[in-house]
């Protein structure tokens, strides 16, 4: 886990004009710096060394794709093998990645990385994940105006949340107000021309956070949901016809799982021949019909209803029960990208009525 | 991204000694027999062609052609009976339509359609077969190695 | 009444009348028990969107609607229902499915009929004349700055003549329909479905098969292929750079395939051929299992997938545009499939989705098919 600094957080203020100076000095010391830029009407994180004239964005809702691919890429080779004259040689492939600073990640996506940290830990930590994760430093940017599909507060997050982050920045008119969250974050801040922050700056930042929460469109009655309460509620409605109605429109495209900051299912395949080949880990989606297909050709989740129900239960029941937190950060990307408007927020709200 | 296959051909870097590797799908009844006749008659033609015998040019799935290009073929030749002479009556006519579509699509995404060539060679045209191979090899030599569709792999 | 006259009449109708007729028709057939269920549209959950609705009980028909947000091609659900696993001893329900279809969707149904994968009596078509569907990306752009972002959640849209009215908590915005319409709607020549059992908002006889006049008119209509021609005007290397960049975006989610009504294969080219494992299956057999496309998203594999999908849609794609709409990475898939549509039309005089009696494009030949490239 990324070590958190106890009690000695540092804050500071960086003038807007000094942002590139700071990022530049981070790069000079050999780090890769990923920044949010716009390309083809969409926001994505690109290497600062290669963005050229493109503006580093501070005003945007969220990136189109979550930055989870930086720690968990869509495709990665995990081993290679070769047979030469009867001798088989196997070479393990470990990710090669320099220290990478992700600037401008939103609190929900950072929380997503925090959840992935839990998933890939345990008694057998995933070496490929951690090889990358330990090199990634997250510099978050608090949200000013949530997207209409955001619902981070419903699942216990916040537009100014710090879970998973090393530094949290808030854009106020005087500049970027920064708070360190970890020792790494503090170290990073020391590399830039940060000035001492005053009480006025802290107040302004607090106001930005409050306004962002006020502007959230999706707010449930009764406030944020408690993971264990939702888990217990879901336990009572597993066989309800509600799941038939909800899932009828789904086309099984998998876009929701691929754009989700916490989805982490993967497949491992061997490519090549008997003589030479490689083993590759790729993303997979529980929404595909053959995700649970056994080699006997039995499928425990043969119809869409089973798979959609599974997705909701995994995020809102099984993960709370095993990890103590929701598997959803409320970024709303699945809602925005679903071609048939399956809305996981509405499903969780409606499930309560079904249970009553 | 892991793997190769993303570079376009660089004419300037083409090796003068470049020997293209061409996969040829020949229909059993006409073209394969024609190729056989070329051999028996001692007509000389370049050795760059690897022949795969299929029963009919109409049985060639465009996926075979794409896979050949993925595995490193620099060009693909499909050869069948003349229209009207197909052993299965119309197989070559379906093939003709299918390969028009395939070649146009490949050209549309930026792959030179001369990499996929089609010919009608009958069982008695051993000399034509030798000439077709010579011409196709020349064309592919001009185009250089095919790297755009190459996949990772041995 | 012939297709051309019906088209003129349909254009004049308003969406309220169409909605009412759809609801009444659905209610009638569900009460009579002549259909299993009806697939239509209902209000969505944000941004004025609509979404599919599956109605089984007559009393739920009030939720059905018709409006400029009804984008989806509902014919994609037909095969789902056909392949639904049955419980032991359960007999399949022989009744048709009721389905609301627009002009572009009706052409997909004609293709399915042509390929004999469905029968005409398996679908009850509630046709609806369409005057254009909203492109939500364009709508978002047009509304930027004119309303608070949170108001987008509950906003509603409806059409009034050639205007799109957007209503939200703090007010109303009027936009021109043609400024926010989907690209495919701009030169639409299929406002009225080519076949239907009922045409919403009209008192009109059903059309079982597209009639000769409609087919002739459809084939004669000049389709604007300027998006394809734009690519054709590029040099070979420029085209490669363009497509390389587009295909590099692909995350292999297969949304394009899932949303396409013509992609109904139970085992797709991307799925490895299922190998049933026995205790004595050798490593060689497992290693040599047929896999046309690997799961990794190497450019070569991704291009193979897209070319194959384009080839499989040659002469079958009716350009409903759902693939491009569903793509989470905004890859311009229509530019690819329309190239094949153009070639089919220009080289072989063939258009998909017009005549359900004709044979599929690649299963027909003409003696005059082009062969100038053949040695």
Short mmCIF file of N, CA, C and O in Angstrom, two decimals, chain A residues 40-42 61 64-65 74-75 145-146 148-149 214-218 248-249 251-253 258-259 267 269-271 274 278 280 282 284 288 290 295 303-304 335-336 339-341 343 346, chain C residues 44-46 49 51-52 54 56 72 76-77 80 85 140-141 149-150 152-153 249 251-255 258-259 271 274 276-277 283-284 287 291 294-298 325-326 328-330:
data_model
loop_
_atom_site.label_atom_id
_atom_site.label_comp_id
_atom_site.label_asym_id
_atom_site.label_seq_id
_atom_site.Cartn_x
_atom_site.Cartn_y
_atom_site.Cartn_z
N UNK A 40 -9.64 15.50 -30.13
CA UNK A 40 -10.89 15.04 -30.76
C UNK A 40 -12.08 15.21 -29.82
O UNK A 40 -12.86 14.28 -29.65
N UNK A 41 -12.19 16.37 -29.18
CA UNK A 41 -13.34 16.63 -28.29
C UNK A 41 -13.37 15.77 -27.04
O UNK A 41 -14.38 15.74 -26.35
N UNK A 42 -12.30 15.05 -26.76
CA UNK A 42 -12.31 14.24 -25.55
C UNK A 42 -11.07 14.53 -24.72
O UNK A 42 -10.01 14.83 -25.27
N UNK A 61 -14.57 18.05 -17.00
CA UNK A 61 -15.29 17.22 -16.04
C UNK A 61 -14.43 16.06 -15.63
O UNK A 61 -14.02 15.94 -14.48
N UNK A 64 -12.16 10.92 -20.60
CA UNK A 64 -13.10 9.98 -21.19
C UNK A 64 -12.84 8.57 -20.68
O UNK A 64 -13.75 7.84 -20.31
N UNK A 65 -11.57 8.20 -20.68
CA UNK A 65 -11.20 6.89 -20.15
C UNK A 65 -10.57 7.09 -18.78
O UNK A 65 -9.82 8.03 -18.59
N UNK A 74 -4.51 -2.43 -20.77
CA UNK A 74 -5.46 -3.30 -21.47
C UNK A 74 -4.79 -4.61 -21.88
O UNK A 74 -5.38 -5.68 -21.80
N UNK A 75 -3.53 -4.51 -22.33
CA UNK A 75 -2.82 -5.71 -22.75
C UNK A 75 -1.43 -5.67 -22.14
O UNK A 75 -0.76 -4.65 -22.24
N UNK A 145 -17.24 21.50 -10.78
CA UNK A 145 -18.63 21.28 -11.20
C UNK A 145 -18.80 19.84 -11.65
O UNK A 145 -18.28 19.45 -12.69
N UNK A 146 -19.48 19.04 -10.83
CA UNK A 146 -19.64 17.63 -11.23
C UNK A 146 -20.48 17.50 -12.50
O UNK A 146 -21.33 18.34 -12.79
N UNK A 148 -23.36 15.75 -14.86
CA UNK A 148 -24.72 15.39 -14.43
C UNK A 148 -24.88 13.91 -14.14
O UNK A 148 -25.87 13.48 -13.58
N UNK A 149 -23.93 13.08 -14.54
CA UNK A 149 -24.01 11.66 -14.22
C UNK A 149 -23.14 11.25 -13.04
O UNK A 149 -23.07 10.09 -12.70
N UNK A 214 -22.70 20.95 -3.65
CA UNK A 214 -24.03 21.52 -3.89
C UNK A 214 -24.51 21.33 -5.31
O UNK A 214 -25.69 21.20 -5.56
N UNK A 215 -23.55 21.35 -6.25
CA UNK A 215 -23.93 21.29 -7.66
C UNK A 215 -24.17 19.87 -8.14
O UNK A 215 -24.52 19.65 -9.29
N UNK A 216 -23.97 18.90 -7.28
CA UNK A 216 -24.16 17.50 -7.70
C UNK A 216 -25.63 17.29 -8.04
O UNK A 216 -26.51 17.60 -7.24
N UNK A 217 -25.90 16.79 -9.21
CA UNK A 217 -27.29 16.60 -9.63
C UNK A 217 -27.89 15.33 -9.04
O UNK A 217 -29.06 15.29 -8.69
N UNK A 218 -27.09 14.29 -8.95
CA UNK A 218 -27.63 13.01 -8.46
C UNK A 218 -27.36 12.91 -6.97
O UNK A 218 -26.23 12.63 -6.54
N UNK A 248 -33.28 -6.22 -19.59
CA UNK A 248 -33.77 -6.52 -20.94
C UNK A 248 -33.09 -5.69 -22.00
O UNK A 248 -32.82 -6.15 -23.09
N UNK A 249 -32.82 -4.41 -21.71
CA UNK A 249 -32.27 -3.53 -22.73
C UNK A 249 -30.79 -3.75 -23.00
O UNK A 249 -30.28 -3.33 -24.03
N UNK A 251 -27.26 -4.85 -24.19
CA UNK A 251 -26.84 -5.56 -25.39
C UNK A 251 -25.53 -6.30 -25.18
O UNK A 251 -24.97 -6.86 -26.11
N UNK A 252 -25.03 -6.30 -23.95
CA UNK A 252 -23.83 -7.08 -23.65
C UNK A 252 -22.60 -6.54 -24.33
O UNK A 252 -21.72 -7.30 -24.71
N UNK A 253 -22.49 -5.22 -24.48
CA UNK A 253 -21.36 -4.68 -25.23
C UNK A 253 -20.09 -4.58 -24.40
O UNK A 253 -19.01 -4.55 -24.95
N UNK A 258 -15.27 -1.57 -19.43
CA UNK A 258 -13.99 -1.08 -19.93
C UNK A 258 -13.74 0.38 -19.56
O UNK A 258 -12.60 0.81 -19.48
N UNK A 259 -14.81 1.15 -19.33
CA UNK A 259 -14.61 2.54 -18.95
C UNK A 259 -14.71 2.75 -17.44
O UNK A 259 -14.69 3.87 -16.96
N UNK A 267 -8.28 -11.66 -18.46
CA UNK A 267 -8.15 -12.97 -19.07
C UNK A 267 -6.66 -13.16 -19.36
O UNK A 267 -5.96 -12.20 -19.61
N UNK A 269 -4.14 -15.36 -21.85
CA UNK A 269 -4.11 -16.23 -23.03
C UNK A 269 -2.68 -16.44 -23.49
O UNK A 269 -1.84 -15.56 -23.33
N UNK A 270 -2.46 -17.59 -24.08
CA UNK A 270 -1.16 -17.84 -24.67
C UNK A 270 -1.27 -17.60 -26.17
O UNK A 270 -2.22 -18.04 -26.81
N UNK A 271 -0.32 -16.87 -26.70
CA UNK A 271 -0.31 -16.62 -28.14
C UNK A 271 0.96 -17.22 -28.69
O UNK A 271 2.02 -17.10 -28.08
N UNK A 274 3.87 -24.00 -30.59
CA UNK A 274 4.61 -24.88 -29.69
C UNK A 274 6.08 -24.44 -29.60
O UNK A 274 6.76 -24.73 -28.63
N UNK A 278 4.04 -16.25 -26.29
CA UNK A 278 4.02 -15.36 -25.15
C UNK A 278 2.70 -15.52 -24.43
O UNK A 278 1.70 -15.93 -25.01
N UNK A 280 -0.20 -13.51 -22.42
CA UNK A 280 -0.68 -12.13 -22.39
C UNK A 280 -1.86 -12.00 -21.45
O UNK A 280 -2.77 -12.83 -21.46
N UNK A 282 -5.07 -9.68 -20.65
CA UNK A 282 -5.88 -8.62 -21.25
C UNK A 282 -7.11 -8.38 -20.40
O UNK A 282 -7.52 -9.23 -19.63
N UNK A 284 -10.96 -8.26 -19.55
CA UNK A 284 -12.10 -9.08 -19.95
C UNK A 284 -13.33 -8.46 -19.29
O UNK A 284 -13.20 -7.61 -18.40
N UNK A 288 -19.72 -10.28 -21.04
CA UNK A 288 -19.71 -11.11 -22.24
C UNK A 288 -20.28 -12.49 -21.91
O UNK A 288 -19.99 -13.04 -20.85
N UNK A 290 -19.47 -15.42 -22.86
CA UNK A 290 -18.54 -16.53 -22.61
C UNK A 290 -17.57 -16.25 -21.48
O UNK A 290 -16.61 -16.98 -21.30
N UNK A 295 -15.37 -25.24 -19.80
CA UNK A 295 -14.95 -26.06 -20.93
C UNK A 295 -15.90 -27.23 -21.17
O UNK A 295 -15.88 -27.85 -22.22
N UNK A 303 -27.78 -15.99 -19.14
CA UNK A 303 -28.57 -14.90 -19.71
C UNK A 303 -28.16 -13.55 -19.12
O UNK A 303 -27.58 -13.47 -18.05
N UNK A 304 -28.51 -12.51 -19.84
CA UNK A 304 -28.07 -11.15 -19.51
C UNK A 304 -28.46 -10.75 -18.11
O UNK A 304 -27.71 -10.07 -17.43
N UNK A 335 -22.75 5.08 -17.08
CA UNK A 335 -24.05 5.63 -17.46
C UNK A 335 -23.93 6.40 -18.77
O UNK A 335 -24.73 6.25 -19.68
N UNK A 336 -22.88 7.22 -18.87
CA UNK A 336 -22.70 8.04 -20.07
C UNK A 336 -22.39 7.19 -21.29
O UNK A 336 -22.83 7.50 -22.40
N UNK A 339 -24.93 2.49 -24.44
CA UNK A 339 -25.74 2.88 -25.61
C UNK A 339 -27.23 2.74 -25.36
O UNK A 339 -28.02 3.31 -26.11
N UNK A 340 -27.63 1.96 -24.34
CA UNK A 340 -29.06 1.78 -24.11
C UNK A 340 -29.51 2.32 -22.76
O UNK A 340 -30.55 1.94 -22.25
N UNK A 341 -28.65 3.20 -22.18
CA UNK A 341 -29.06 3.92 -20.98
C UNK A 341 -29.42 3.02 -19.81
O UNK A 341 -30.46 3.19 -19.18
N UNK A 343 -28.70 2.44 -16.18
CA UNK A 343 -28.22 3.44 -15.22
C UNK A 343 -28.04 2.80 -13.85
O UNK A 343 -29.01 2.53 -13.15
N UNK A 346 -29.67 4.53 -10.85
CA UNK A 346 -31.11 4.31 -10.75
C UNK A 346 -31.40 2.89 -10.25
O UNK A 346 -32.34 2.67 -9.52
N UNK C 44 -35.65 8.12 -20.83
CA UNK C 44 -34.37 7.67 -20.27
C UNK C 44 -34.13 8.31 -18.92
O UNK C 44 -35.01 8.95 -18.34
N UNK C 45 -32.90 8.16 -18.41
CA UNK C 45 -32.64 8.65 -17.06
C UNK C 45 -31.88 9.96 -17.00
O UNK C 45 -31.68 10.50 -15.91
N UNK C 46 -31.43 10.49 -18.13
CA UNK C 46 -30.72 11.77 -18.08
C UNK C 46 -30.65 12.39 -19.46
O UNK C 46 -30.81 11.70 -20.46
N UNK C 49 -32.60 11.78 -22.87
CA UNK C 49 -32.46 10.55 -23.64
C UNK C 49 -33.70 9.69 -23.53
O UNK C 49 -34.50 9.83 -22.62
N UNK C 51 -34.84 5.36 -23.87
CA UNK C 51 -34.21 4.05 -23.81
C UNK C 51 -35.23 2.97 -24.11
O UNK C 51 -36.43 3.22 -24.05
N UNK C 52 -34.75 1.77 -24.43
CA UNK C 52 -35.69 0.71 -24.80
C UNK C 52 -36.58 0.31 -23.63
O UNK C 52 -36.20 0.35 -22.48
N UNK C 54 -39.47 -2.84 -22.60
CA UNK C 54 -40.08 -4.13 -22.94
C UNK C 54 -41.38 -4.23 -22.17
O UNK C 54 -41.36 -4.33 -20.94
N UNK C 56 -44.82 -6.12 -21.20
CA UNK C 56 -45.53 -7.40 -21.25
C UNK C 56 -46.99 -7.27 -20.84
O UNK C 56 -47.81 -8.09 -21.21
N UNK C 72 -32.37 4.14 -30.80
CA UNK C 72 -31.92 2.75 -30.86
C UNK C 72 -32.59 1.96 -31.95
O UNK C 72 -33.74 2.15 -32.26
N UNK C 76 -32.27 -5.32 -32.85
CA UNK C 76 -31.17 -6.12 -32.31
C UNK C 76 -31.66 -7.10 -31.24
O UNK C 76 -31.01 -8.11 -30.97
N UNK C 77 -32.83 -6.81 -30.65
CA UNK C 77 -33.32 -7.69 -29.57
C UNK C 77 -34.07 -8.92 -30.08
O UNK C 77 -34.38 -9.81 -29.29
N UNK C 80 -32.07 -12.13 -29.59
CA UNK C 80 -31.97 -12.45 -28.17
C UNK C 80 -33.15 -13.30 -27.72
O UNK C 80 -33.00 -14.27 -27.00
N UNK C 85 -32.82 -19.31 -23.60
CA UNK C 85 -32.89 -20.72 -23.17
C UNK C 85 -34.22 -21.01 -22.50
O UNK C 85 -34.75 -20.19 -21.77
N UNK C 140 -25.39 18.42 -26.61
CA UNK C 140 -24.62 18.89 -25.45
C UNK C 140 -23.83 20.14 -25.82
O UNK C 140 -23.79 21.11 -25.09
N UNK C 141 -23.21 20.08 -27.00
CA UNK C 141 -22.38 21.22 -27.44
C UNK C 141 -23.25 22.45 -27.63
O UNK C 141 -22.90 23.55 -27.22
N UNK C 149 -25.30 22.90 -15.52
CA UNK C 149 -25.02 21.52 -15.86
C UNK C 149 -25.94 20.54 -15.15
O UNK C 149 -26.41 19.56 -15.72
N UNK C 150 -26.24 20.81 -13.91
CA UNK C 150 -27.05 19.85 -13.17
C UNK C 150 -28.46 19.75 -13.73
O UNK C 150 -29.15 18.76 -13.53
N UNK C 152 -29.19 19.38 -16.71
CA UNK C 152 -29.20 18.42 -17.82
C UNK C 152 -29.81 17.11 -17.37
O UNK C 152 -30.44 16.40 -18.16
N UNK C 153 -29.64 16.76 -16.11
CA UNK C 153 -30.12 15.47 -15.63
C UNK C 153 -31.60 15.27 -15.95
O UNK C 153 -32.01 14.25 -16.48
N UNK C 249 -7.27 3.49 -31.25
CA UNK C 249 -8.13 3.87 -30.13
C UNK C 249 -8.94 2.69 -29.64
O UNK C 249 -9.46 2.70 -28.53
N UNK C 251 -10.55 -0.35 -27.99
CA UNK C 251 -10.25 -1.09 -26.76
C UNK C 251 -10.84 -2.49 -26.81
O UNK C 251 -10.84 -3.20 -25.82
N UNK C 252 -11.34 -2.89 -28.00
CA UNK C 252 -11.85 -4.24 -28.21
C UNK C 252 -12.96 -4.59 -27.23
O UNK C 252 -13.00 -5.66 -26.65
N UNK C 253 -13.87 -3.64 -27.04
CA UNK C 253 -15.01 -3.92 -26.18
C UNK C 253 -16.10 -4.64 -26.95
O UNK C 253 -16.99 -5.22 -26.35
N UNK C 254 -16.06 -4.57 -28.30
CA UNK C 254 -17.03 -5.21 -29.18
C UNK C 254 -18.44 -4.65 -29.03
O UNK C 254 -19.42 -5.31 -29.33
N UNK C 255 -18.52 -3.38 -28.60
CA UNK C 255 -19.85 -2.76 -28.54
C UNK C 255 -20.45 -2.66 -29.94
O UNK C 255 -21.66 -2.84 -30.13
N UNK C 258 -21.99 -5.91 -30.70
CA UNK C 258 -23.16 -6.25 -29.87
C UNK C 258 -24.39 -5.47 -30.28
O UNK C 258 -25.49 -5.95 -30.13
N UNK C 259 -24.19 -4.24 -30.75
CA UNK C 259 -25.36 -3.41 -31.03
C UNK C 259 -25.89 -3.62 -32.46
O UNK C 259 -26.99 -3.17 -32.78
N UNK C 271 -14.38 -15.03 -31.16
CA UNK C 271 -14.39 -16.03 -30.11
C UNK C 271 -13.57 -17.21 -30.57
O UNK C 271 -13.76 -17.71 -31.66
N UNK C 274 -14.71 -23.12 -29.80
CA UNK C 274 -14.78 -23.83 -28.54
C UNK C 274 -14.19 -25.22 -28.64
O UNK C 274 -14.55 -26.01 -29.48
N UNK C 276 -13.71 -28.63 -26.72
CA UNK C 276 -14.18 -29.32 -25.53
C UNK C 276 -13.03 -30.15 -24.98
O UNK C 276 -12.41 -30.94 -25.69
N UNK C 277 -12.70 -29.88 -23.73
CA UNK C 277 -11.52 -30.51 -23.15
C UNK C 277 -11.86 -31.86 -22.54
O UNK C 277 -12.84 -32.00 -21.82
N UNK C 283 -1.34 -31.04 -25.07
CA UNK C 283 -0.95 -29.62 -25.11
C UNK C 283 -0.94 -29.08 -26.53
O UNK C 283 -1.28 -27.92 -26.76
N UNK C 284 -0.57 -29.95 -27.50
CA UNK C 284 -0.55 -29.49 -28.89
C UNK C 284 -1.93 -29.08 -29.34
O UNK C 284 -2.11 -28.07 -30.00
N UNK C 287 -2.74 -25.80 -27.78
CA UNK C 287 -1.99 -24.68 -28.36
C UNK C 287 -2.47 -24.36 -29.76
O UNK C 287 -2.48 -23.20 -30.18
N UNK C 291 -7.83 -19.87 -33.41
CA UNK C 291 -8.15 -18.54 -32.91
C UNK C 291 -7.85 -17.57 -34.03
O UNK C 291 -6.69 -17.31 -34.33
N UNK C 294 -6.57 -12.77 -31.72
CA UNK C 294 -6.15 -12.87 -30.32
C UNK C 294 -6.86 -11.80 -29.51
O UNK C 294 -7.34 -10.81 -30.03
N UNK C 295 -6.88 -12.00 -28.19
CA UNK C 295 -7.57 -11.03 -27.33
C UNK C 295 -6.76 -9.77 -27.12
O UNK C 295 -7.31 -8.72 -26.82
N UNK C 296 -5.43 -9.86 -27.26
CA UNK C 296 -4.61 -8.68 -27.00
C UNK C 296 -4.91 -7.62 -28.05
O UNK C 296 -5.25 -7.93 -29.19
N UNK C 297 -4.79 -6.34 -27.65
CA UNK C 297 -5.20 -5.30 -28.59
C UNK C 297 -4.04 -4.75 -29.41
O UNK C 297 -3.94 -3.56 -29.65
N UNK C 298 -3.17 -5.64 -29.88
CA UNK C 298 -2.16 -5.25 -30.87
C UNK C 298 -2.87 -4.68 -32.07
O UNK C 298 -3.95 -5.14 -32.44
N UNK C 325 -22.50 4.97 -32.97
CA UNK C 325 -23.07 5.58 -31.78
C UNK C 325 -22.66 4.83 -30.53
O UNK C 325 -22.38 5.43 -29.49
N UNK C 326 -22.57 3.51 -30.61
CA UNK C 326 -22.26 2.72 -29.42
C UNK C 326 -20.78 2.75 -29.08
O UNK C 326 -20.41 2.50 -27.94
N UNK C 328 -17.51 3.39 -27.59
CA UNK C 328 -17.13 4.31 -26.52
C UNK C 328 -15.91 5.16 -26.88
O UNK C 328 -15.62 6.13 -26.20
N UNK C 329 -15.19 4.79 -27.94
CA UNK C 329 -14.00 5.54 -28.31
C UNK C 329 -14.22 6.46 -29.51
O UNK C 329 -13.27 7.06 -29.99
N UNK C 330 -15.48 6.51 -29.98
CA UNK C 330 -15.82 7.38 -31.12
C UNK C 330 -14.97 7.10 -32.35
O UNK C 330 -14.45 8.02 -32.99
#
